GROMACS .gro file of C-alpha atoms in nm:
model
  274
    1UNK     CA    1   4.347   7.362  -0.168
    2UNK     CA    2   4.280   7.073  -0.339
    3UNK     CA    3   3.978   6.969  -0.610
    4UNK     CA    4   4.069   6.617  -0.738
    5UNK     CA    5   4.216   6.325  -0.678
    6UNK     CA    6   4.412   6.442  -0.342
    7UNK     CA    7   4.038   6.471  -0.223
    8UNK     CA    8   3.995   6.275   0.083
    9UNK     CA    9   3.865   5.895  -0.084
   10UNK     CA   10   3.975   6.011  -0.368
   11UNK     CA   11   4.296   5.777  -0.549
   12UNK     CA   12   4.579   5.996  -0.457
   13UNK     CA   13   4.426   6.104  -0.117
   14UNK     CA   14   4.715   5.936   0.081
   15UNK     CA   15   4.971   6.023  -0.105
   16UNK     CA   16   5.047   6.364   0.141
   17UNK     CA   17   5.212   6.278   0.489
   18UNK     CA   18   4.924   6.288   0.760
   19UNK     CA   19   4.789   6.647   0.678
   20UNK     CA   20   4.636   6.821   0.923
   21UNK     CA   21   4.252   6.981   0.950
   22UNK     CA   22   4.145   6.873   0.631
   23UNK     CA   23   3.791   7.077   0.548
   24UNK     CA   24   3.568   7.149   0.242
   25UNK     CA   25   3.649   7.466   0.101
   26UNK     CA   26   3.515   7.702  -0.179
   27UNK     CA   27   3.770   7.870  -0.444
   28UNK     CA   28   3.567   8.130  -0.646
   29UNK     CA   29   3.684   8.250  -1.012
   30UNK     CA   30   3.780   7.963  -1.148
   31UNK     CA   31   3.634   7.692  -1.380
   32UNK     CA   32   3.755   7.331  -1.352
   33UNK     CA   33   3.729   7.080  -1.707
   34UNK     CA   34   3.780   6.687  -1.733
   35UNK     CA   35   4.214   6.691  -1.873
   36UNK     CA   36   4.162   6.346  -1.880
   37UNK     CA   37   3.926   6.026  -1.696
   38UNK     CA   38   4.082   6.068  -1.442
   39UNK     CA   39   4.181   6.373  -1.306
   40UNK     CA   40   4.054   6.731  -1.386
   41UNK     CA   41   4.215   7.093  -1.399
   42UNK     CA   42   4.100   7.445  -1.314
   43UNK     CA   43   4.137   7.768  -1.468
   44UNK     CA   44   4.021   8.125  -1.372
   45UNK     CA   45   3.720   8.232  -1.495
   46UNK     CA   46   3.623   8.532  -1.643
   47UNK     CA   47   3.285   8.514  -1.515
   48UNK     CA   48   3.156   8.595  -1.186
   49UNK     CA   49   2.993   8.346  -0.984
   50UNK     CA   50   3.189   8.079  -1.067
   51UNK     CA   51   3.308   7.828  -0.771
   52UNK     CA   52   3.556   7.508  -0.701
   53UNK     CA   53   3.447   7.308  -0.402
   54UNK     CA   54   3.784   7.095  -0.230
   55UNK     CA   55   3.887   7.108   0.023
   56UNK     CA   56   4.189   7.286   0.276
   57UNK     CA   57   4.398   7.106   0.464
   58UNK     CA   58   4.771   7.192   0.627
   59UNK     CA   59   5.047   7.030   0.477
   60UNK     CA   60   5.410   7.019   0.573
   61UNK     CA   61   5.664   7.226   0.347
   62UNK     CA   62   5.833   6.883   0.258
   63UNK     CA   63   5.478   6.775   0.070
   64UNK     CA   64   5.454   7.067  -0.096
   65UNK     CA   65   5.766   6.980  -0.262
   66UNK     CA   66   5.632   6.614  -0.336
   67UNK     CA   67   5.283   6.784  -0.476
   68UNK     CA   68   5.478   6.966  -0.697
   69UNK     CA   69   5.633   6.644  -0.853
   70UNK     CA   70   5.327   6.498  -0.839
   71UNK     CA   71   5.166   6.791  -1.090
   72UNK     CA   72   5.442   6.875  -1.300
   73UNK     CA   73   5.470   7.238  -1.157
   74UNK     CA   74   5.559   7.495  -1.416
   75UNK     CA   75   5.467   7.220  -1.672
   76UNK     CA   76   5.099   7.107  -1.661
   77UNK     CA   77   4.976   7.265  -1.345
   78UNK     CA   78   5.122   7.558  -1.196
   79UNK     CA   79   5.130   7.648  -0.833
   80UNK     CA   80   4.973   7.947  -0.755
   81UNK     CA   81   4.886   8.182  -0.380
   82UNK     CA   82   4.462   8.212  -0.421
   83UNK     CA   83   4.234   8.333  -0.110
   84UNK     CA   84   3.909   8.030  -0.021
   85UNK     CA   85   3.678   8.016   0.219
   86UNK     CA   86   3.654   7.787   0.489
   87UNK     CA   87   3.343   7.744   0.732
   88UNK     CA   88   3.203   8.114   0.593
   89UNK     CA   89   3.601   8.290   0.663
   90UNK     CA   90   3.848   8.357   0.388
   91UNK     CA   91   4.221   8.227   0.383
   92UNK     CA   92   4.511   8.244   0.231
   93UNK     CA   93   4.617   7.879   0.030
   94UNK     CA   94   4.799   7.760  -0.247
   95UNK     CA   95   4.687   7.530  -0.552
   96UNK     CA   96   4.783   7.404  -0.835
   97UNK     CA   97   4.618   7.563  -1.175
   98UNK     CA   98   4.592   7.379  -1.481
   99UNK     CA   99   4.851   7.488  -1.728
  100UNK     CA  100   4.743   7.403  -2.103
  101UNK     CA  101   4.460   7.554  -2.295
  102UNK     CA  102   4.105   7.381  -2.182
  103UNK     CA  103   3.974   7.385  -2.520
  104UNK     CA  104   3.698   7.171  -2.630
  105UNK     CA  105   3.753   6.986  -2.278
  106UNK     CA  106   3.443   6.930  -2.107
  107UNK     CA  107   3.381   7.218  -1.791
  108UNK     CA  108   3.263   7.030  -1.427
  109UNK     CA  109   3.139   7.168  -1.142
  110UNK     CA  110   3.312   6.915  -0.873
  111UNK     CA  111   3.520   6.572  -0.929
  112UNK     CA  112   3.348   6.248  -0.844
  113UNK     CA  113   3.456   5.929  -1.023
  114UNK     CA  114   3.210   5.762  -1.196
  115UNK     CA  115   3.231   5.445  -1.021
  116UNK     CA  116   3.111   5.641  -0.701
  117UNK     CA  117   2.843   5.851  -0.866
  118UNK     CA  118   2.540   5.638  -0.665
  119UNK     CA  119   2.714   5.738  -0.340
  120UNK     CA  120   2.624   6.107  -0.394
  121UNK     CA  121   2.256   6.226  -0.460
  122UNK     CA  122   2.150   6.608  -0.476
  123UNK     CA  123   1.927   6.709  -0.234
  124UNK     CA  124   1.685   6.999  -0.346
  125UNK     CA  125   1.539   7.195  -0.071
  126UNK     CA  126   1.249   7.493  -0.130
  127UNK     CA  127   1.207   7.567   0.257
  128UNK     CA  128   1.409   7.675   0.565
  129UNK     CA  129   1.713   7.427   0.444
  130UNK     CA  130   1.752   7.682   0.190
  131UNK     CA  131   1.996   7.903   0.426
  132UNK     CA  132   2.304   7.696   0.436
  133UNK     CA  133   2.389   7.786   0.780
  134UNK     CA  134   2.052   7.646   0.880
  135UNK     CA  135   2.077   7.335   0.649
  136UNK     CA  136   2.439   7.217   0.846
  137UNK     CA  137   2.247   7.225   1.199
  138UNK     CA  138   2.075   6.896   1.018
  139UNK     CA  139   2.417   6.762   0.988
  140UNK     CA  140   2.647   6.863   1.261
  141UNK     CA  141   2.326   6.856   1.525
  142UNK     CA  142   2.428   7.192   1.663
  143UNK     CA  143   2.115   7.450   1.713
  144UNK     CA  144   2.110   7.801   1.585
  145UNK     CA  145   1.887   8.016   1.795
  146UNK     CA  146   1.901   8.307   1.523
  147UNK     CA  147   1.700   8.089   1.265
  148UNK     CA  148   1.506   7.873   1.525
  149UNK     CA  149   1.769   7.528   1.540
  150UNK     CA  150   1.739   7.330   1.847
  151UNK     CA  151   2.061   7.120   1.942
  152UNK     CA  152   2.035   6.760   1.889
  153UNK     CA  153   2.195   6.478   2.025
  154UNK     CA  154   2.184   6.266   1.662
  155UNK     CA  155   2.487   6.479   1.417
  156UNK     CA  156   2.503   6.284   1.102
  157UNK     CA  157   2.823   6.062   1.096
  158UNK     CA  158   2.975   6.219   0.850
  159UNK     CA  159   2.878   6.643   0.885
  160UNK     CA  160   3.106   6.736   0.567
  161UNK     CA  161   2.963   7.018   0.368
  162UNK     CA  162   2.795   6.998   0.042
  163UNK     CA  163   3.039   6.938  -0.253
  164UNK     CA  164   2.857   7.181  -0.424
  165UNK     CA  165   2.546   7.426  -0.429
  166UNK     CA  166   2.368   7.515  -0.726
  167UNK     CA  167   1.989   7.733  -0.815
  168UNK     CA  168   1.773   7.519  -0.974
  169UNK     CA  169   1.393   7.579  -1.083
  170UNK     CA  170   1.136   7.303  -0.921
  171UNK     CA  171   0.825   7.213  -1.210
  172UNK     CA  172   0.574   7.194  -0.875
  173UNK     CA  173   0.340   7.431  -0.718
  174UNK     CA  174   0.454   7.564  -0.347
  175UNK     CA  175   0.196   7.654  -0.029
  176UNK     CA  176   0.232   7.700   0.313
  177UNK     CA  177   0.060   7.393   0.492
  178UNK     CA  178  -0.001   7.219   0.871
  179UNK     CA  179   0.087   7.383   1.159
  180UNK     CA  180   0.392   7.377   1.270
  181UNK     CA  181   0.539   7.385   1.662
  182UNK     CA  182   0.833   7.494   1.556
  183UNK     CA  183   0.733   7.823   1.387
  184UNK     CA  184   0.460   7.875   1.636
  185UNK     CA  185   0.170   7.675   1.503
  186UNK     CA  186   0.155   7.829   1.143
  187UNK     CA  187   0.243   7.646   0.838
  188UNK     CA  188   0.594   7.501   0.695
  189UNK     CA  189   0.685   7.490   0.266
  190UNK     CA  190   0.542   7.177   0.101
  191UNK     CA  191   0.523   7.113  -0.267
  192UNK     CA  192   0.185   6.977  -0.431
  193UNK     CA  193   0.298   6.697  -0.677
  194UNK     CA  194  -0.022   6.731  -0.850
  195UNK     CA  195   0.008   7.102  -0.950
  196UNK     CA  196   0.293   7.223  -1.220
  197UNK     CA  197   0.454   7.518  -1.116
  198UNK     CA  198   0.767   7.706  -1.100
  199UNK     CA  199   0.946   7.723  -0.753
  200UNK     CA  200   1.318   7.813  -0.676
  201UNK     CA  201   1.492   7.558  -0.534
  202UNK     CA  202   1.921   7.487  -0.404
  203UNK     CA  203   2.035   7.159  -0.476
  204UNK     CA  204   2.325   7.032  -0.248
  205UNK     CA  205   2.525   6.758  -0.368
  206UNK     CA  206   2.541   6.548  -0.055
  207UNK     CA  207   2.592   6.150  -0.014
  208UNK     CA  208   2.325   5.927   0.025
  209UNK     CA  209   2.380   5.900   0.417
  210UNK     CA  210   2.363   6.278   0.477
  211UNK     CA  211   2.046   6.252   0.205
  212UNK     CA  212   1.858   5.975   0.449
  213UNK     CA  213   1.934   6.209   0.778
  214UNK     CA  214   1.778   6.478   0.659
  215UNK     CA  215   1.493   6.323   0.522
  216UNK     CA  216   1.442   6.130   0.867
  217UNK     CA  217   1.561   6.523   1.063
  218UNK     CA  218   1.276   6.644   0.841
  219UNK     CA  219   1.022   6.382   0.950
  220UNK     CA  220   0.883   6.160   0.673
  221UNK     CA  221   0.518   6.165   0.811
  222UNK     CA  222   0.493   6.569   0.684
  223UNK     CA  223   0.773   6.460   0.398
  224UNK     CA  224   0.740   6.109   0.280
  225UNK     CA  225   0.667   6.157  -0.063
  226UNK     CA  226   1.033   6.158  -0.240
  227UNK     CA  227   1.025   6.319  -0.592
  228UNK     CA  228   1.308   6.216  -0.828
  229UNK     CA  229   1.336   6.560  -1.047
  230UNK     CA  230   1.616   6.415  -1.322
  231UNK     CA  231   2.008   6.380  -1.293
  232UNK     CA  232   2.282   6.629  -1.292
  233UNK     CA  233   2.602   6.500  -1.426
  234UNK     CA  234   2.478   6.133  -1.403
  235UNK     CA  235   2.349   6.186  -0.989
  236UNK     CA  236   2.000   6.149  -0.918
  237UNK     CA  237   1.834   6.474  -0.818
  238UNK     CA  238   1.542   6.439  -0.542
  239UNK     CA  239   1.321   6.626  -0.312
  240UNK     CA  240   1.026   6.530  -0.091
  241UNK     CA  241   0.722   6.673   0.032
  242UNK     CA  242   0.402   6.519   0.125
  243UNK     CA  243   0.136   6.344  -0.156
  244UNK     CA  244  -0.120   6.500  -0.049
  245UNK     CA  245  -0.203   6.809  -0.030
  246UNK     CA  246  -0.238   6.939   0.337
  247UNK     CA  247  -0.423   7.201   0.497
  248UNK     CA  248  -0.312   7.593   0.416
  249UNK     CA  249  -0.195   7.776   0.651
  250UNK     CA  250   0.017   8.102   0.607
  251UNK     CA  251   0.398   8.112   0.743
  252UNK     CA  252   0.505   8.285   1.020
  253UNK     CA  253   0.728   8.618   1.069
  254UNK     CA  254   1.030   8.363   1.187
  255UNK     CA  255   1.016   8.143   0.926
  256UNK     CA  256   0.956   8.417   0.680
  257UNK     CA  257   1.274   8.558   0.752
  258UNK     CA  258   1.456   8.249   0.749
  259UNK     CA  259   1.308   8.148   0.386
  260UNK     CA  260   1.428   8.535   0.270
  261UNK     CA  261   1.742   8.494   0.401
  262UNK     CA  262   1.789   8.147   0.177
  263UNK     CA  263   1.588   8.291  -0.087
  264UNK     CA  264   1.871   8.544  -0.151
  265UNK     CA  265   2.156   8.300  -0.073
  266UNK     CA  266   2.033   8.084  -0.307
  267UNK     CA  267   1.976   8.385  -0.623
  268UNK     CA  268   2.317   8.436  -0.575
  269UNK     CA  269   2.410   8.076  -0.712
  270UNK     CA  270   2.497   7.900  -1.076
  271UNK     CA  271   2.192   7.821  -1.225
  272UNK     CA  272   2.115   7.469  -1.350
  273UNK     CA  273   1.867   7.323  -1.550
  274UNK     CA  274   1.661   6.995  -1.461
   0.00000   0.00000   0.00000
């Protein structure tokens, strides 16, 4: 499991021999804090609900030895057996834990180099895309008859999860608006930019290319209006919804369920403030 600069674009992200099945991955109990510009460090956490997002890949035993060159094992990183989870499943990995006291070092969520930052935006959803597993079917263009996902012929190009997944609070009103064919004629979640209010909301950190797909998967007639709600760690934060404010019209029992089912998903999450 990796979190840094062995992340795939990253600087030292061809410095292992062809590894196989590389995949984002989530390591929970652990913290990770800037050691230096350019490379970070984790550390377990005391605190529940803490997460790393990497990534997994296969390696050969051979790298392994070279990775532990590469981060001083037993010096300033140790190696050390943790479980992740990959696609939704837990596994067994190995990873290399920061070995020196993080004090007064500054605690991130995920590593991105500065230089990269305007790749990335965070996409924050109040709707349907609030269920993860209903938010990839944007990306990957597979359907989900559970949650009411047809297949698509148009995946994104790249269909890499989020880098990260956080709760955040939304300053606008939300209503139930149009009618919708795909929840049989009753209305989807829109936000009125005109009316304060407090709505929960789960910002992915995406790139800009996944950001653009789902905004055009979404359909920019119902959802042109993008609203830029501040920056997290330097990356603009945006939504959309439509200027005006459209006709009511209550949810239905399918869609319902599937903004429930996101609802809690997304409780369960590290708050942050916009």
């Amino acid at each position: 499991f990796v979190y840094g600069t062995l992340m795939k674009g990253e600087s030292n992200s061809n410095y292992l021999h062809k590894p196989v099945n590389r995949k984002r991955a989530i390591l929970s109990g652990y913290k990770m804090y800037q050691v230096s510009p350019s490379f970070p460090g984790i550390v377990k956490s005391n605190i529940k609900n803490t997460y790393i997002y990497g990534e997994c890949m296969y390696v050969t035993l051979k790298d392994v030895l070279k990775l532990d060159c590469l981060e001083s094992n037993g010096y300033l990183y140790k190696r050390e057996f943790v479980k992740v989870t990959i696609d939704n499943k837990e596994c067994d990995a190995i990873v290399y834990v920061y070995n020196r006291s993080v004090k007064n070092m500054e605690e991130i969520k995920y590593f991105i180099k500065e230089e990269n930052k305007d790749n990335y935006r965070w996409y924050v959803c109040y709707g349907s895309n609030m269920l993860k597993r209903r938010f990839m079917c944007y990306l990957t263009g597979k359907g989900d008859d559970e949650y009411n996902v047809k297949a698509t012929n148009d995946p994104c190009k790249n269909q890499s999860e989020p880098l990260c997944s956080l709760r955040v609070e939304v300053p606008y009103e939300l209503y139930y608006g149009n009618s919708s064919s795909r929840w049989n004629n009753h209305g989807a979640a829109f936000l009125d930019p005109n009316k304060k209010g407090s709505t929960i909301g789960r910002a992915y950190l995406i790139t800009k290319e996944q950001y653009e797909h789902v905004h055009i998967k979404e359909g920019k007639i119902w959802y042109g209006h993008e609203i830029v709600l501040g920056e997290i760690d330097g990356i603009k934060v945006v939504t959309f919804t439509n200027e005006e404010r459209q006709m009511e019209n209550a949810p239905s029992d399918a869609y319902k369920k599937v903004i429930n089912a996101g609802t809690k998903e997304t409780m369960e999450l590290e708050y942050c403030k916009l």
